[in-house]
Tab-separated table of C-alpha atoms in Angstrom:
chain	number	residue	atom	x	y	z
A	1	ASP	CA	146.457	111.821	-62.814
A	2	GLY	CA	144.078	114.742	-62.724
A	3	GLY	CA	140.486	114.148	-61.798
A	4	ILE	CA	137.676	114.341	-59.308
A	5	THR	CA	137.476	112.099	-56.280
A	6	GLN	CA	134.484	111.431	-54.116
A	7	SER	CA	134.577	109.531	-50.891
A	8	PRO	CA	133.346	107.239	-49.658
A	9	LYS	CA	131.783	105.206	-52.488
A	10	TYR	CA	129.096	103.846	-50.172
A	11	LEU	CA	127.777	105.571	-47.058
A	12	PHE	CA	125.205	104.369	-44.542
A	13	ARG	CA	123.581	106.572	-41.935
A	14	LYS	CA	120.726	106.461	-39.479
A	15	GLU	CA	117.812	108.789	-39.951
A	16	GLY	CA	118.245	112.078	-38.093
A	17	GLN	CA	122.010	112.244	-38.546
A	18	ASN	CA	123.820	114.793	-40.664
A	19	VAL	CA	126.371	113.393	-43.083
A	20	THR	CA	129.071	115.098	-45.173
A	21	LEU	CA	130.095	113.879	-48.610
A	22	SER	CA	133.568	114.710	-49.830
A	23	CYS	CA	134.478	116.043	-53.288
A	24	GLU	CA	138.018	116.980	-54.293
A	25	GLN	CA	139.397	117.978	-57.704
A	26	ASN	CA	142.934	118.652	-58.898
A	27	LEU	CA	141.923	119.941	-62.327
A	28	ASN	CA	142.274	123.583	-61.269
A	29	HIS	CA	138.637	124.148	-62.191
A	30	ASP	CA	136.858	127.188	-60.823
A	31	ALA	CA	133.300	125.820	-60.889
A	32	MET	CA	132.009	122.832	-58.925
A	33	TYR	CA	128.581	121.219	-58.722
A	34	TRP	CA	126.591	118.726	-56.687
A	35	TYR	CA	123.864	116.620	-58.253
A	36	ARG	CA	121.467	114.065	-56.917
A	37	GLN	CA	120.402	111.067	-58.983
A	38	ASP	CA	117.483	108.816	-58.112
A	39	PRO	CA	116.813	105.452	-59.818
A	40	GLY	CA	115.620	105.865	-63.390
A	41	GLN	CA	115.967	109.614	-63.285
A	42	GLY	CA	118.300	112.258	-64.554
A	43	LEU	CA	120.610	114.484	-62.566
A	44	ARG	CA	119.144	117.245	-60.445
A	45	LEU	CA	121.296	120.151	-59.335
A	46	ILE	CA	121.598	120.675	-55.586
A	47	TYR	CA	124.225	123.427	-55.253
A	48	TYR	CA	126.928	124.920	-57.418
A	49	SER	CA	129.898	127.180	-56.906
A	50	GLN	CA	131.470	129.342	-59.591
A	51	ILE	CA	134.373	130.496	-57.458
A	52	VAL	CA	135.911	130.053	-54.026
A	53	ASN	CA	133.851	131.409	-51.107
A	54	ASP	CA	130.738	131.683	-53.277
A	55	PHE	CA	127.952	129.210	-54.004
A	56	GLN	CA	124.332	129.219	-55.176
A	57	LYS	CA	121.332	127.008	-54.650
A	58	GLY	CA	120.320	124.694	-57.429
A	59	ASP	CA	116.887	123.217	-58.063
A	60	ILE	CA	116.696	121.023	-54.951
A	61	ALA	CA	118.811	122.724	-52.258
A	62	GLU	CA	116.414	122.211	-49.343
A	63	GLY	CA	117.941	119.988	-46.667
A	64	TYR	CA	121.487	120.369	-48.010
A	65	SER	CA	124.386	122.710	-47.271
A	66	VAL	CA	127.785	123.282	-48.869
A	67	SER	CA	130.978	125.231	-48.356
A	68	ARG	CA	133.723	126.315	-50.765
A	69	GLU	CA	136.684	127.378	-48.665
A	70	LYS	CA	139.245	125.962	-51.089
A	71	LYS	CA	139.264	125.822	-54.873
A	72	GLU	CA	139.814	122.072	-54.927
A	73	SER	CA	137.169	121.098	-52.361
A	74	PHE	CA	133.353	121.335	-52.325
A	75	PRO	CA	131.878	119.213	-49.506
A	76	LEU	CA	128.136	118.567	-49.336
A	77	THR	CA	126.308	118.076	-46.048
A	78	VAL	CA	123.044	116.183	-46.112
A	79	THR	CA	121.132	117.374	-43.069
A	80	SER	CA	118.384	115.682	-41.118
A	81	ALA	CA	115.984	118.153	-42.726
A	82	GLN	CA	116.322	116.368	-46.082
A	83	LYS	CA	113.204	114.205	-46.259
A	84	ASN	CA	114.452	111.583	-48.733
A	85	PRO	CA	118.256	111.552	-48.522
A	86	THR	CA	118.837	108.061	-49.936
A	87	ALA	CA	120.258	108.609	-53.431
A	88	PHE	CA	123.351	108.569	-55.617
A	89	TYR	CA	125.273	111.845	-55.252
A	90	LEU	CA	127.520	113.126	-58.011
A	91	CYS	CA	130.051	115.926	-57.862
A	92	ALA	CA	131.328	117.680	-60.972
A	93	SER	CA	133.652	120.496	-61.914
A	94	SER	CA	134.213	122.673	-64.948
A	95	PRO	CA	136.658	125.357	-66.057
A	96	ARG	CA	135.355	128.902	-66.286
A	97	GLY	CA	135.629	131.244	-69.204
A	98	LEU	CA	136.391	128.691	-71.898
A	99	ASN	CA	134.387	127.671	-74.941
A	100	SER	CA	133.416	124.276	-73.616
A	101	TYR	CA	130.852	123.852	-70.875
A	102	GLU	CA	131.710	120.222	-70.270
A	103	GLN	CA	131.427	119.151	-66.674
A	104	TYR	CA	133.774	116.488	-65.367
A	105	PHE	CA	132.145	114.060	-62.979
A	106	GLY	CA	133.429	112.117	-60.022
A	107	PRO	CA	132.574	108.430	-59.426
A	108	GLY	CA	129.692	109.247	-57.074
A	109	THR	CA	128.713	108.386	-53.502
A	110	ARG	CA	125.737	106.159	-52.828
A	111	LEU	CA	124.098	107.282	-49.595
A	112	THR	CA	121.628	105.037	-47.803
A	113	VAL	CA	119.719	106.382	-44.827
A	114	THR	CA	117.624	103.990	-42.735
B	1	GLY	CA	111.491	126.214	-66.223
B	2	GLU	CA	112.101	124.700	-69.602
B	3	SER	CA	113.643	121.267	-69.670
B	4	VAL	CA	115.282	118.664	-71.827
B	5	GLY	CA	113.467	115.391	-72.446
B	6	LEU	CA	113.913	112.100	-74.236
B	7	HIS	CA	111.598	110.183	-76.568
B	8	LEU	CA	112.662	106.613	-75.710
B	9	PRO	CA	113.533	105.433	-72.222
B	10	THR	CA	115.024	102.096	-73.430
B	11	LEU	CA	116.685	101.130	-76.693
B	12	SER	CA	117.760	97.574	-77.532
B	13	VAL	CA	120.059	96.995	-80.494
B	14	GLN	CA	121.969	94.090	-81.935
B	15	GLU	CA	125.734	94.182	-81.673
B	16	GLY	CA	127.172	95.705	-84.826
B	17	ASP	CA	124.067	97.706	-85.675
B	18	ASN	CA	123.895	101.478	-85.473
B	19	SER	CA	122.096	103.110	-82.526
B	20	ILE	CA	120.175	106.355	-82.543
B	21	ILE	CA	119.242	108.020	-79.271
B	22	ASN	CA	116.905	110.985	-79.443
B	23	CYS	CA	116.397	114.040	-77.293
B	24	ALA	CA	113.868	116.877	-77.508
B	25	TYR	CA	114.566	120.228	-75.955
B	26	SER	CA	112.147	123.069	-75.349
B	27	ASN	CA	114.346	126.141	-74.883
B	28	SER	CA	114.852	127.579	-78.356
B	29	ALA	CA	117.500	129.942	-76.943
B	30	SER	CA	119.795	127.085	-75.919
B	31	ASP	CA	123.137	127.412	-77.687
B	32	TYR	CA	125.072	124.415	-76.391
B	33	PHE	CA	124.236	120.746	-75.985
B	34	ILE	CA	126.175	117.812	-74.623
B	35	TRP	CA	125.846	114.026	-74.461
B	36	TYR	CA	127.025	111.913	-71.546
B	37	LYS	CA	127.309	108.155	-71.059
B	38	GLN	CA	126.781	106.669	-67.610
B	39	GLU	CA	127.630	103.077	-66.772
B	40	SER	CA	126.006	101.440	-63.796
B	41	GLY	CA	127.267	102.805	-60.478
B	42	LYS	CA	129.625	105.299	-62.093
B	43	GLY	CA	129.697	108.996	-62.853
B	44	PRO	CA	128.705	110.290	-66.310
B	45	GLN	CA	131.400	110.480	-68.970
B	46	PHE	CA	131.531	113.077	-71.721
B	47	ILE	CA	130.810	111.764	-75.208
B	48	ILE	CA	130.399	114.728	-77.501
B	49	ASP	CA	129.057	118.274	-77.538
B	50	ILE	CA	127.675	120.641	-80.150
B	51	ARG	CA	126.955	124.348	-80.401
B	52	SER	CA	123.814	125.750	-81.940
B	53	ASN	CA	125.736	127.192	-84.905
B	54	MET	CA	126.384	123.622	-86.077
B	55	ASP	CA	124.031	120.936	-87.421
B	56	LYS	CA	126.351	117.990	-87.075
B	57	ARG	CA	129.479	117.004	-85.255
B	58	GLN	CA	131.382	113.747	-85.461
B	59	GLY	CA	133.587	111.964	-83.004
B	60	GLN	CA	134.985	108.476	-82.857
B	61	ARG	CA	132.055	106.206	-83.815
B	62	VAL	CA	129.597	108.855	-82.613
B	63	THR	CA	127.752	111.636	-84.395
B	64	VAL	CA	125.508	114.270	-82.875
B	65	LEU	CA	122.846	115.907	-85.030
B	66	LEU	CA	121.065	119.103	-84.086
B	67	ASN	CA	117.812	120.178	-85.693
B	68	LYS	CA	116.995	123.620	-84.341
B	69	THR	CA	113.806	123.880	-86.387
B	70	VAL	CA	112.122	121.117	-84.414
B	71	LYS	CA	114.343	121.435	-81.331
B	72	HIS	CA	115.662	117.919	-81.614
B	73	LEU	CA	119.020	116.392	-80.804
B	74	SER	CA	120.216	112.902	-81.609
B	75	LEU	CA	123.232	110.759	-80.845
B	76	GLN	CA	124.227	108.155	-83.389
B	77	ILE	CA	126.571	105.341	-82.425
B	78	ALA	CA	128.056	103.356	-85.285
B	79	ALA	CA	128.687	99.616	-85.028
B	80	THR	CA	127.335	99.388	-81.503
B	81	GLN	CA	129.382	97.232	-79.159
B	82	PRO	CA	128.509	95.550	-75.832
B	83	GLY	CA	130.644	98.165	-74.079
B	84	ASP	CA	128.247	100.823	-75.304
B	85	SER	CA	125.532	99.495	-73.009
B	86	ALA	CA	124.804	102.312	-70.573
B	87	VAL	CA	122.430	105.171	-69.862
B	88	TYR	CA	122.823	108.117	-72.197
B	89	PHE	CA	121.909	111.657	-71.146
B	90	CYS	CA	121.564	114.767	-73.196
B	91	ALA	CA	121.895	118.145	-71.509
B	92	GLU	CA	121.547	121.755	-72.534
B	93	LYS	CA	123.373	124.744	-71.148
B	94	GLU	CA	121.348	127.101	-69.024
B	95	TYR	CA	122.493	130.544	-67.960
B	96	GLY	CA	125.990	130.615	-66.588
B	97	ASN	CA	127.658	127.213	-66.760
B	98	LYS	CA	124.682	125.236	-65.539
B	99	LEU	CA	123.568	122.147	-67.449
B	100	VAL	CA	119.995	120.851	-67.468
B	101	PHE	CA	119.869	117.083	-67.921
B	102	GLY	CA	117.222	114.902	-69.489
B	103	ALA	CA	115.946	111.744	-67.812
B	104	GLY	CA	118.203	109.447	-69.851
B	105	THR	CA	117.861	106.557	-72.317
B	106	ILE	CA	118.997	103.053	-71.499
B	107	LEU	CA	120.913	101.443	-74.356
B	108	ARG	CA	121.097	97.645	-74.291
B	109	VAL	CA	123.320	95.867	-76.764
B	110	LYS	CA	122.446	92.276	-77.572
B	111	SER	CA	125.247	89.941	-78.584
């Protein structure tokens, strides 16, 4: 089945540690996105990538980093510089150049930093 | 920047009734809108989308209405079922393929 996978579902880290969240898609989509969701709030864009080896900052990129070395993979690193890293992180992908702008979401990773 | 917002944070409906979830947007240049459903602890799922050259679009048990005059979007769910209980987000397309999401409305279905 085609889709987006995120792992792990739950992640616990100590403050001061960097942590990398995985996102893989086999939909052959060019564009990929990372969002952060806090309780009772909408999705806020962290980083996005329209094509391999290229990515742009979203609205809340500070304290995060990404890479896009392969079309199917877009890992997100939450660095120790991120002041409030505890959140639900969602990865999404979308095809480029088509009439629909629908983004397909993964199941999310809940990160807890103590 | 301009953003998408919602009128009602929580909506409670009786099973079998119709639900209407509202969304106000502020960017009059937006030409594409989309509704997502998010169940607890899961990623958002696509429900329906609409382009600005349309006023109405229907899917299975759902209808999206777009009123460009007052910059208002609504999602209507017919014969609401317990499985419809979730958070519903509207989003508008920004430049490129970026989507700007509203805060969401919680829909609770009472049996």
